[in-house]
mmCIF file of C-alpha atoms and ligand atoms in Angstrom:
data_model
loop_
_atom_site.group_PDB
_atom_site.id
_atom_site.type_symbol
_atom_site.label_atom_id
_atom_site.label_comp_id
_atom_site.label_asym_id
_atom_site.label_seq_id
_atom_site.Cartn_x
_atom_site.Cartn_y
_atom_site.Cartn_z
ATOM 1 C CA UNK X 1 -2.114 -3.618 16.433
ATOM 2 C CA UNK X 2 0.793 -2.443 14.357
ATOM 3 C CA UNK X 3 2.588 0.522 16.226
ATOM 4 C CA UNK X 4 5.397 2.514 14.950
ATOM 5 C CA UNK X 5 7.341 4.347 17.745
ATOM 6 C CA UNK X 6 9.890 7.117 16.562
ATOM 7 C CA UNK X 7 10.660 5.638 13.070
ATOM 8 C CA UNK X 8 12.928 7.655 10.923
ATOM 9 C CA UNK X 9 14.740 6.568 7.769
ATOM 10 C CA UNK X 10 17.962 8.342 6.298
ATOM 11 C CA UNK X 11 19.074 7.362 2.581
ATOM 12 C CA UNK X 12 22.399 8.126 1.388
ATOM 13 C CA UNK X 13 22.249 9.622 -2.207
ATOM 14 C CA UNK X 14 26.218 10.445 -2.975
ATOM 15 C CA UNK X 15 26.845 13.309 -1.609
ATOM 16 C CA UNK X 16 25.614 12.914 1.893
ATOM 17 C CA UNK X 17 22.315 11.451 3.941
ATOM 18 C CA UNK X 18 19.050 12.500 3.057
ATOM 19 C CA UNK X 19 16.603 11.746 5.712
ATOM 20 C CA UNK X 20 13.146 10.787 4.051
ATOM 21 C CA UNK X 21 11.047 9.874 7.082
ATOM 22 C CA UNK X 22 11.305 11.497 10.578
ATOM 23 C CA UNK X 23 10.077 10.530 14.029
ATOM 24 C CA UNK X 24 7.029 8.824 12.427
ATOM 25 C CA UNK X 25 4.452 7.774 15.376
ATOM 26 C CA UNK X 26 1.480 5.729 14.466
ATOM 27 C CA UNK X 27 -0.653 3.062 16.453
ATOM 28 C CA UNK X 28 -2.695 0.898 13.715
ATOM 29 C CA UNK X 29 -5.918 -1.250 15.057
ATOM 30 C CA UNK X 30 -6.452 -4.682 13.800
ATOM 31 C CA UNK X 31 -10.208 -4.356 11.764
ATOM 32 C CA UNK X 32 -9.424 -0.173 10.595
ATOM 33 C CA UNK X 33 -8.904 0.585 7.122
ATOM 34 C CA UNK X 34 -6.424 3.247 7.147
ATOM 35 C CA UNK X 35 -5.566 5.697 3.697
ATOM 36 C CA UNK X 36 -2.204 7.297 3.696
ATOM 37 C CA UNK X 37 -2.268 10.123 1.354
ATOM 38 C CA UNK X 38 -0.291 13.440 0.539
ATOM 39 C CA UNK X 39 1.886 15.010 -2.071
ATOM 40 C CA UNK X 40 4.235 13.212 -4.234
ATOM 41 C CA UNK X 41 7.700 12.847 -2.514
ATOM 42 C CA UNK X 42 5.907 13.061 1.090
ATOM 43 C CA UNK X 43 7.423 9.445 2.036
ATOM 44 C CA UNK X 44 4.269 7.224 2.192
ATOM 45 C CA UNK X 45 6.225 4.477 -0.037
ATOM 46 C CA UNK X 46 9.429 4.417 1.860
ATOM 47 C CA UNK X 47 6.802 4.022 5.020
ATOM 48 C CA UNK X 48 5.601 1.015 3.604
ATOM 49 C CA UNK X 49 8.711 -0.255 2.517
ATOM 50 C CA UNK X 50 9.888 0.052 6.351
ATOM 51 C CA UNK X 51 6.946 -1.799 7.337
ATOM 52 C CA UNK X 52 7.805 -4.537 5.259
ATOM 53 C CA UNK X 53 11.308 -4.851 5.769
ATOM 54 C CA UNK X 54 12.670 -4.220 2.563
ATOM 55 C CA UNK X 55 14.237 -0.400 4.064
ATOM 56 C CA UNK X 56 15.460 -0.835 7.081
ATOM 57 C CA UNK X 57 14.973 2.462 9.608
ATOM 58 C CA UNK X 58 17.450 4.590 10.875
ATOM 59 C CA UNK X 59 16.026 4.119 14.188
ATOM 60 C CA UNK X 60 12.839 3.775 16.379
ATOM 61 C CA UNK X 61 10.888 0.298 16.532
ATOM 62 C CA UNK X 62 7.671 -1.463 15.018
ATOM 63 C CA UNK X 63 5.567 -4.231 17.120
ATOM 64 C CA UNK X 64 3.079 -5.921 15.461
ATOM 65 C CA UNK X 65 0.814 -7.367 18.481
ATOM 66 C CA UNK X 66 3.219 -6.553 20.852
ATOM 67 C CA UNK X 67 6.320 -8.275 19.096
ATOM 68 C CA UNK X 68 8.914 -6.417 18.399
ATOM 69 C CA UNK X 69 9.168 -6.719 14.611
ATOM 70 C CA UNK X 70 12.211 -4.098 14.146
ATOM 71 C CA UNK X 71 14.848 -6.442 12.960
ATOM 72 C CA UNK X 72 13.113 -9.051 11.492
ATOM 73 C CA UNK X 73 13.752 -9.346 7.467
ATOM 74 C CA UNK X 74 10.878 -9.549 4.749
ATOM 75 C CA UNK X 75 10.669 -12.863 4.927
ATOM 76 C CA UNK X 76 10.076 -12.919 8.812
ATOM 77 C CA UNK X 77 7.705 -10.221 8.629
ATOM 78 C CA UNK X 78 5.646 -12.073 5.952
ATOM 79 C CA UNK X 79 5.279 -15.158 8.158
ATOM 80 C CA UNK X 80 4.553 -12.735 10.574
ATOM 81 C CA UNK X 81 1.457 -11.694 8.182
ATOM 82 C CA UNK X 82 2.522 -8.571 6.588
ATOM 83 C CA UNK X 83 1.814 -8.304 2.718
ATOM 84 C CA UNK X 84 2.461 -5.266 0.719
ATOM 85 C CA UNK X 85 1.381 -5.022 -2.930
ATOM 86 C CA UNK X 86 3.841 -2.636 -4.510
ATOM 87 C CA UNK X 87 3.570 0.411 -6.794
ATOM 88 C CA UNK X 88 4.505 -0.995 -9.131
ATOM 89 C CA UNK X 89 4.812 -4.620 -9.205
ATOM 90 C CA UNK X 90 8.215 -6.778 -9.365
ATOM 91 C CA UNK X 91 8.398 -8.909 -12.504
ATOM 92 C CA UNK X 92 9.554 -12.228 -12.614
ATOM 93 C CA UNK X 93 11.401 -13.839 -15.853
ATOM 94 C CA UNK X 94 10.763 -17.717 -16.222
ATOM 95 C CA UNK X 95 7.839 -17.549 -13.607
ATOM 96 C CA UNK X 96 4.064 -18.514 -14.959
ATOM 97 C CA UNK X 97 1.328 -16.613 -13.594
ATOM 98 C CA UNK X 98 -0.334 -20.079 -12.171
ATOM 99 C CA UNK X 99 3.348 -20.426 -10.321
ATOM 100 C CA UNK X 100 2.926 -17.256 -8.730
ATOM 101 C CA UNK X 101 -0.283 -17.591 -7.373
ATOM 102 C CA UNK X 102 0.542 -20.896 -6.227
ATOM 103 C CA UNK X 103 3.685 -19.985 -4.623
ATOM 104 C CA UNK X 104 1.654 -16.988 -2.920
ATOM 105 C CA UNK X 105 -1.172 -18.969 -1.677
ATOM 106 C CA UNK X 106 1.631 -20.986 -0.004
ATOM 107 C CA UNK X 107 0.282 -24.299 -2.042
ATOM 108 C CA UNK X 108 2.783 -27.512 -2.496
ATOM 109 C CA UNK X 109 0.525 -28.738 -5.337
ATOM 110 C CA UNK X 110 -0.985 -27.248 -8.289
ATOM 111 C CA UNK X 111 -4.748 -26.248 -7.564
ATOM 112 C CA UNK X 112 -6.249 -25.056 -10.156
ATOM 113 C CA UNK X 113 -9.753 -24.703 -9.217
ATOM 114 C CA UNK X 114 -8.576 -22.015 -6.168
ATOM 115 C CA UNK X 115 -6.106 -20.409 -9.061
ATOM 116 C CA UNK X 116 -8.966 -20.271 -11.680
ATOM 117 C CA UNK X 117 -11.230 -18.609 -8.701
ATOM 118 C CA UNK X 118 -8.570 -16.227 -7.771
ATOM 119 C CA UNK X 119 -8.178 -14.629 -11.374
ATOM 120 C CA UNK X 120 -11.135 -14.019 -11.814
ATOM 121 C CA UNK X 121 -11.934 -12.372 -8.861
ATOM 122 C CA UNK X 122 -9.308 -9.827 -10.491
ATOM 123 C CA UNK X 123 -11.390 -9.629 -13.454
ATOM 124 C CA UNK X 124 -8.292 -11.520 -15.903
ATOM 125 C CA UNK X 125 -9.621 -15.153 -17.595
ATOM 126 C CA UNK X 126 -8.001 -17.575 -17.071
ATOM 127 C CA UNK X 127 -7.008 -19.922 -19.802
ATOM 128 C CA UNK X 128 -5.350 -16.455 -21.166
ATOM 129 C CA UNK X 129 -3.290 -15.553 -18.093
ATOM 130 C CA UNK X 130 -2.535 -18.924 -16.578
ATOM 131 C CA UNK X 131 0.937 -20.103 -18.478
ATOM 132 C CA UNK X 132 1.844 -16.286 -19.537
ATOM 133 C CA UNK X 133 5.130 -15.431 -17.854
ATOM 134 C CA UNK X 134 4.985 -12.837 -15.190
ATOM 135 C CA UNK X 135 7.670 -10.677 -17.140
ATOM 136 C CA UNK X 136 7.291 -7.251 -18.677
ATOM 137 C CA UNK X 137 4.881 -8.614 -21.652
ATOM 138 C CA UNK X 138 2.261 -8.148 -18.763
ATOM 139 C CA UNK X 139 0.992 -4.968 -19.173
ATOM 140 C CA UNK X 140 0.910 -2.662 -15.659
ATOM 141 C CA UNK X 141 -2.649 -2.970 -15.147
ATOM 142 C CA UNK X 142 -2.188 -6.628 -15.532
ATOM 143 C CA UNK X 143 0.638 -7.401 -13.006
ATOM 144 C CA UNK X 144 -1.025 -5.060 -10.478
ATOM 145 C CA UNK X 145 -3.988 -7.429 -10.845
ATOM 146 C CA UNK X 146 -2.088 -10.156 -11.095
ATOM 147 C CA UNK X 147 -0.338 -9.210 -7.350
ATOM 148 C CA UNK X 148 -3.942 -8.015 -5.849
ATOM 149 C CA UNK X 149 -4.438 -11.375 -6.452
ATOM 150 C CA UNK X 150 -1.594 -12.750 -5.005
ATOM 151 C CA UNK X 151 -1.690 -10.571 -2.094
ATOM 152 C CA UNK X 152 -5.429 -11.757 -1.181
ATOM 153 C CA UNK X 153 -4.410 -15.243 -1.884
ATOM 154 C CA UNK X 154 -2.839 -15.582 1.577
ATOM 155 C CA UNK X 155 -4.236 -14.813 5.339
ATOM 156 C CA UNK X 156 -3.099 -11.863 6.344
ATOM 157 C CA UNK X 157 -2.801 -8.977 9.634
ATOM 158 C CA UNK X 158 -1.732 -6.508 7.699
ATOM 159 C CA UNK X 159 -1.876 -5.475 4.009
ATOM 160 C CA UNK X 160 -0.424 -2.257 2.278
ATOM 161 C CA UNK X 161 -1.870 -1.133 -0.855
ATOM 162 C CA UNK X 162 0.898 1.124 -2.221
ATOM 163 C CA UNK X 163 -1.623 3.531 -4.933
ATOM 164 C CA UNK X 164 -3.634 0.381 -6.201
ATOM 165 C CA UNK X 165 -5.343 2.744 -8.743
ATOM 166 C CA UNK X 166 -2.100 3.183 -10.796
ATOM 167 C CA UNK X 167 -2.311 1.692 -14.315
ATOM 168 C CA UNK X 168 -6.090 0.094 -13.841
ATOM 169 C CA UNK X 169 -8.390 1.583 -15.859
ATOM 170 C CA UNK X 170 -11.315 3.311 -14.004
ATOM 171 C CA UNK X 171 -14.124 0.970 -14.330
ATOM 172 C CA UNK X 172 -11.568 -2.343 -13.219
ATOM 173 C CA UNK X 173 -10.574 0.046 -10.622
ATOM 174 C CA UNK X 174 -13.668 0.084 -8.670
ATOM 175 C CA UNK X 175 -14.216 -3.796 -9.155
ATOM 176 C CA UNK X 176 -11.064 -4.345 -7.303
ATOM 177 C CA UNK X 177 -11.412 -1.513 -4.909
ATOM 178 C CA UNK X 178 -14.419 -3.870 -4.078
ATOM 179 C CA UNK X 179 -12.676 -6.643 -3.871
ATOM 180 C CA UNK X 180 -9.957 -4.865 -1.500
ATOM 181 C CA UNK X 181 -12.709 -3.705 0.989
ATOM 182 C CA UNK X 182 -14.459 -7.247 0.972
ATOM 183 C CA UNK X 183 -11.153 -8.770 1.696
ATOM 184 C CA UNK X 184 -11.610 -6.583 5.178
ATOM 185 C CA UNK X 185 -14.850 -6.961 5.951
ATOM 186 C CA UNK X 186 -13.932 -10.614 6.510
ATOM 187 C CA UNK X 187 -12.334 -8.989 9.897
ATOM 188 C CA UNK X 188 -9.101 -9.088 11.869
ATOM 189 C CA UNK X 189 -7.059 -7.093 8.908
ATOM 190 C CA UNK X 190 -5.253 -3.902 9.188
ATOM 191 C CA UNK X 191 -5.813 -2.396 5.799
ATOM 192 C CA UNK X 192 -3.363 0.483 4.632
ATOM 193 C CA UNK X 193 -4.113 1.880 1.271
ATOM 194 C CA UNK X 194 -1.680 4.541 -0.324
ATOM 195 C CA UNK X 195 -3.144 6.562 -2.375
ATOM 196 C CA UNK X 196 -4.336 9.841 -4.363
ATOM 197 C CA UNK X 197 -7.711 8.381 -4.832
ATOM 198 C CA UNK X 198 -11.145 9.968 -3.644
ATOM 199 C CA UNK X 199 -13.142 6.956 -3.481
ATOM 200 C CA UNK X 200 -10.396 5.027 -1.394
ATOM 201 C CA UNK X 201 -10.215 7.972 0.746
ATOM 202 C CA UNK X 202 -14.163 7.859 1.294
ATOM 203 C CA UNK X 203 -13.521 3.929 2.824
ATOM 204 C CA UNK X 204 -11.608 4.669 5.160
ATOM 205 C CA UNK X 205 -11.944 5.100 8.908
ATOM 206 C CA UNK X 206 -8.707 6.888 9.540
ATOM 207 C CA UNK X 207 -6.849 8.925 6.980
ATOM 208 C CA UNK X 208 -2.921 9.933 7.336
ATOM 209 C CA UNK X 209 -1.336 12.949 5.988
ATOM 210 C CA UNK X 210 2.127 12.548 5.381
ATOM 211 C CA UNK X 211 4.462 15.422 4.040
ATOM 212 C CA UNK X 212 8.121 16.183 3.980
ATOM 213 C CA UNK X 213 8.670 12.460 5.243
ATOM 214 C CA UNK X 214 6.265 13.649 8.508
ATOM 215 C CA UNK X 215 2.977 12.815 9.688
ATOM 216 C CA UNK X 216 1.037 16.102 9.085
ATOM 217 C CA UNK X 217 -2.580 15.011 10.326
ATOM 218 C CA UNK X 218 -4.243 12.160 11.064
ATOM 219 C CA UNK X 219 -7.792 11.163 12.302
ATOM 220 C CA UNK X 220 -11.188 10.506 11.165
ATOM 221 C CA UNK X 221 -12.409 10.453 7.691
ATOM 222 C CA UNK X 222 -14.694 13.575 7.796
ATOM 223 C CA UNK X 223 -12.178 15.783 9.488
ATOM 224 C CA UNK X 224 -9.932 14.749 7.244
ATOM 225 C CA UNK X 225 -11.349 14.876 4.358
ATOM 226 C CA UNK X 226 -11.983 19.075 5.143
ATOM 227 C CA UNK X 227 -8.346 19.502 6.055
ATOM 228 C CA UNK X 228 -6.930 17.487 2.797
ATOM 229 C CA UNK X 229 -8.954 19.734 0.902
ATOM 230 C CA UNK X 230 -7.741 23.081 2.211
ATOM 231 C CA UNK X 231 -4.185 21.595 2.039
ATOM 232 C CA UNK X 232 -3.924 20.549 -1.318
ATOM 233 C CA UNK X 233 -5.978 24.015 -2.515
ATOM 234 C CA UNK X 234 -2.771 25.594 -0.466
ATOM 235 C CA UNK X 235 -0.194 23.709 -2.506
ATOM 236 C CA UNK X 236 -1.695 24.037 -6.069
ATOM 237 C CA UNK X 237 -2.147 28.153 -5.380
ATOM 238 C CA UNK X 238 1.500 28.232 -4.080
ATOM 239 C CA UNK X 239 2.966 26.380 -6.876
ATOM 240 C CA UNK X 240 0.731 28.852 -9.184
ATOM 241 C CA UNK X 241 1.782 31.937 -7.605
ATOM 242 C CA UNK X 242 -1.492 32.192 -4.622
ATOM 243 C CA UNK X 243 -2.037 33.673 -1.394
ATOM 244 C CA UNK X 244 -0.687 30.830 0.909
ATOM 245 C CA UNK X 245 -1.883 32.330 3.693
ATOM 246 C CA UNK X 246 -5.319 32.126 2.997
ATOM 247 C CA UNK X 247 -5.337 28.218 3.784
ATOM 248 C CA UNK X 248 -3.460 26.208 6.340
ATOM 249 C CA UNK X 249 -0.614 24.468 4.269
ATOM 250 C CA UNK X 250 2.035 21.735 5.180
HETATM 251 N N1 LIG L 301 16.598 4.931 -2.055
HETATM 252 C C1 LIG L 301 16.427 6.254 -2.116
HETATM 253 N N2 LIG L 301 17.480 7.092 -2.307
HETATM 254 C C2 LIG L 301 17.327 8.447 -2.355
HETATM 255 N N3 LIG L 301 16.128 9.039 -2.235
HETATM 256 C C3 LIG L 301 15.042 8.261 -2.052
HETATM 257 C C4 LIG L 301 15.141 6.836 -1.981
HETATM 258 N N4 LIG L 301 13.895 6.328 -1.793
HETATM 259 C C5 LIG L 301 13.068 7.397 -1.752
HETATM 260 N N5 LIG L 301 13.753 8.542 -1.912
HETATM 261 C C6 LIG L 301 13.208 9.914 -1.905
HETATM 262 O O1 LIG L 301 12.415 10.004 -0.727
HETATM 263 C C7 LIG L 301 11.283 10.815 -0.968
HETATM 264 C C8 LIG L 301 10.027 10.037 -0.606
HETATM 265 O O2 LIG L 301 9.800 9.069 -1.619
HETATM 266 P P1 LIG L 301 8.523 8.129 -1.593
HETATM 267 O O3 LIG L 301 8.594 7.218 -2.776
HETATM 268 O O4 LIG L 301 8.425 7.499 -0.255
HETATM 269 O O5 LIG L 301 7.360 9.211 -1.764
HETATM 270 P P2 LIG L 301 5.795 8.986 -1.960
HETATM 271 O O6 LIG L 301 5.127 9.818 -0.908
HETATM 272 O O7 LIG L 301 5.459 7.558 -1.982
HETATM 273 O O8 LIG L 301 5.575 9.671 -3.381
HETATM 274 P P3 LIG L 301 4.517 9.379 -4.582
HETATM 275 O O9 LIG L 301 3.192 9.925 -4.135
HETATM 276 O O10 LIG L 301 5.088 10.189 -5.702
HETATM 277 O O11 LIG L 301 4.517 7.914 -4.873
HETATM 278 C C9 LIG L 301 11.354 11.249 -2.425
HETATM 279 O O12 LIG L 301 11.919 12.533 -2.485
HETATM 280 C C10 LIG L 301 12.269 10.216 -3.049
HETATM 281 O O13 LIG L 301 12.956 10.754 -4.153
#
């Protein structure tokens, strides 16, 4: 279980602190596939970034199986089996895509069978991806492949998705969207996927609404699914002028 107790995050941004995420509660069960979803700007991404260590929260704690995971740094929490495949994916000058994946996969020496396997279960050949660099001649769609791959390279507890649909084109996207739900079937995984995507919304077992750096709703798929509608309805007729108080809106 992954369980966030209180969590808030303040930024400073020049002229004072800004707090992004406040008195965030969750409890997480190992073998769920969560979605966290809502409007640009709600705070999902800093969430994740909390979770793995790379912003560090204001206060309140995070146990992953009943370890108290609050201070330990990225690198602790990755041994600790958190991955999180980002937005939009670092690059890495000098570094070869069969590096990466070896590096990722944790292996001392070069296989290239397992590298050849994992590529292509990302839908990229090999023999043209293997000695590129991992720099910004990749284009987006590539590197975010590239990372899924890294990402499912390794065992994990718990993986964040942070909006895998950005960049891939439609068709790849529901090959790897596939390949993401496979990955937990195999059991044991907490799967977070943030995102603005129907179909990952209609995987999940639990969906999150987070707004204005809060959680708004949470709860099963189906009842979700009603409420996100009425919600983001709300918001577009607001921002056109509507009736707001025709729908409930956060
Ligand atoms: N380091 C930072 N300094 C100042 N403001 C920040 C920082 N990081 C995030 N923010 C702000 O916090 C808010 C939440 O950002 P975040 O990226 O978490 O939103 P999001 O829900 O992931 O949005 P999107 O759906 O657009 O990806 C935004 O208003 C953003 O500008």
């Amino acid at each position: 279980m992954l369980k966030i107790e209180a969590l808030s995050l303040d930024v400073s941004n020049g002229s004072g602190d800004v707090s992004i995420l406040k008195n965030i509660n969750l409890e997480l069960e190992s073998g769920k596939f969560y979605a966290i979803t809502g409007p640009n700007g709600g705070g999902k991404t800093s969430l994740a970034k909390v979770i793995m260590g790379i912003y560090k929260n204001t206060s309140g704690k995070i146990y992953l199986d009943d370890t108290d995971i609050t201070d330990f740094d990225i690198t602790q929490r990755a041994r600790a089996g958190i991955s999180y495949a980002f937005q939009n994916p670092p690059r890495f000058k000098g570094l070869k895509v069969k590096d990466l994946l070896k590096i990722s996969a944790g292996e001392k020496e070069e296989n290239v069978g397992s590298v050849y396997s994992r590529l292509r279960a990302v839908g990229l050949c090999p023999q043209d991806y293997l000695d590129r660099e991992c720099d910004n001649s990749l284009s987006g769609g590539e590197m975010k492949r590239i990372e899924l791959a890294t990402v499912l390279s390794r065992p994990s507890k718990v993986i964040i998705y942070d909006e895998p649909e950005a960049g891939v084109d439609l068709w790849s996207f529901e090959k790897l969207l596939n390949l993401i739900n496979k990955y937990h079937s195999r059991g044991g995984v907490i799967t977070i996927v943030i995102t603005h995507h129907e179909k990952v919304l209609s995987l999940a077992d639990e969906i999150i609404l987070i707004a204005d750096g809060e959680v708004k709703e949470k709860g099963s798929r189906d009842k979700m699914l009603n409420i996100l509608q009425d919600d983001f309805r709300c918001r577009w007729q607001q921002d056109c002028g509507g009736d707001e108080n025709e729908l409930k809106c956060y």
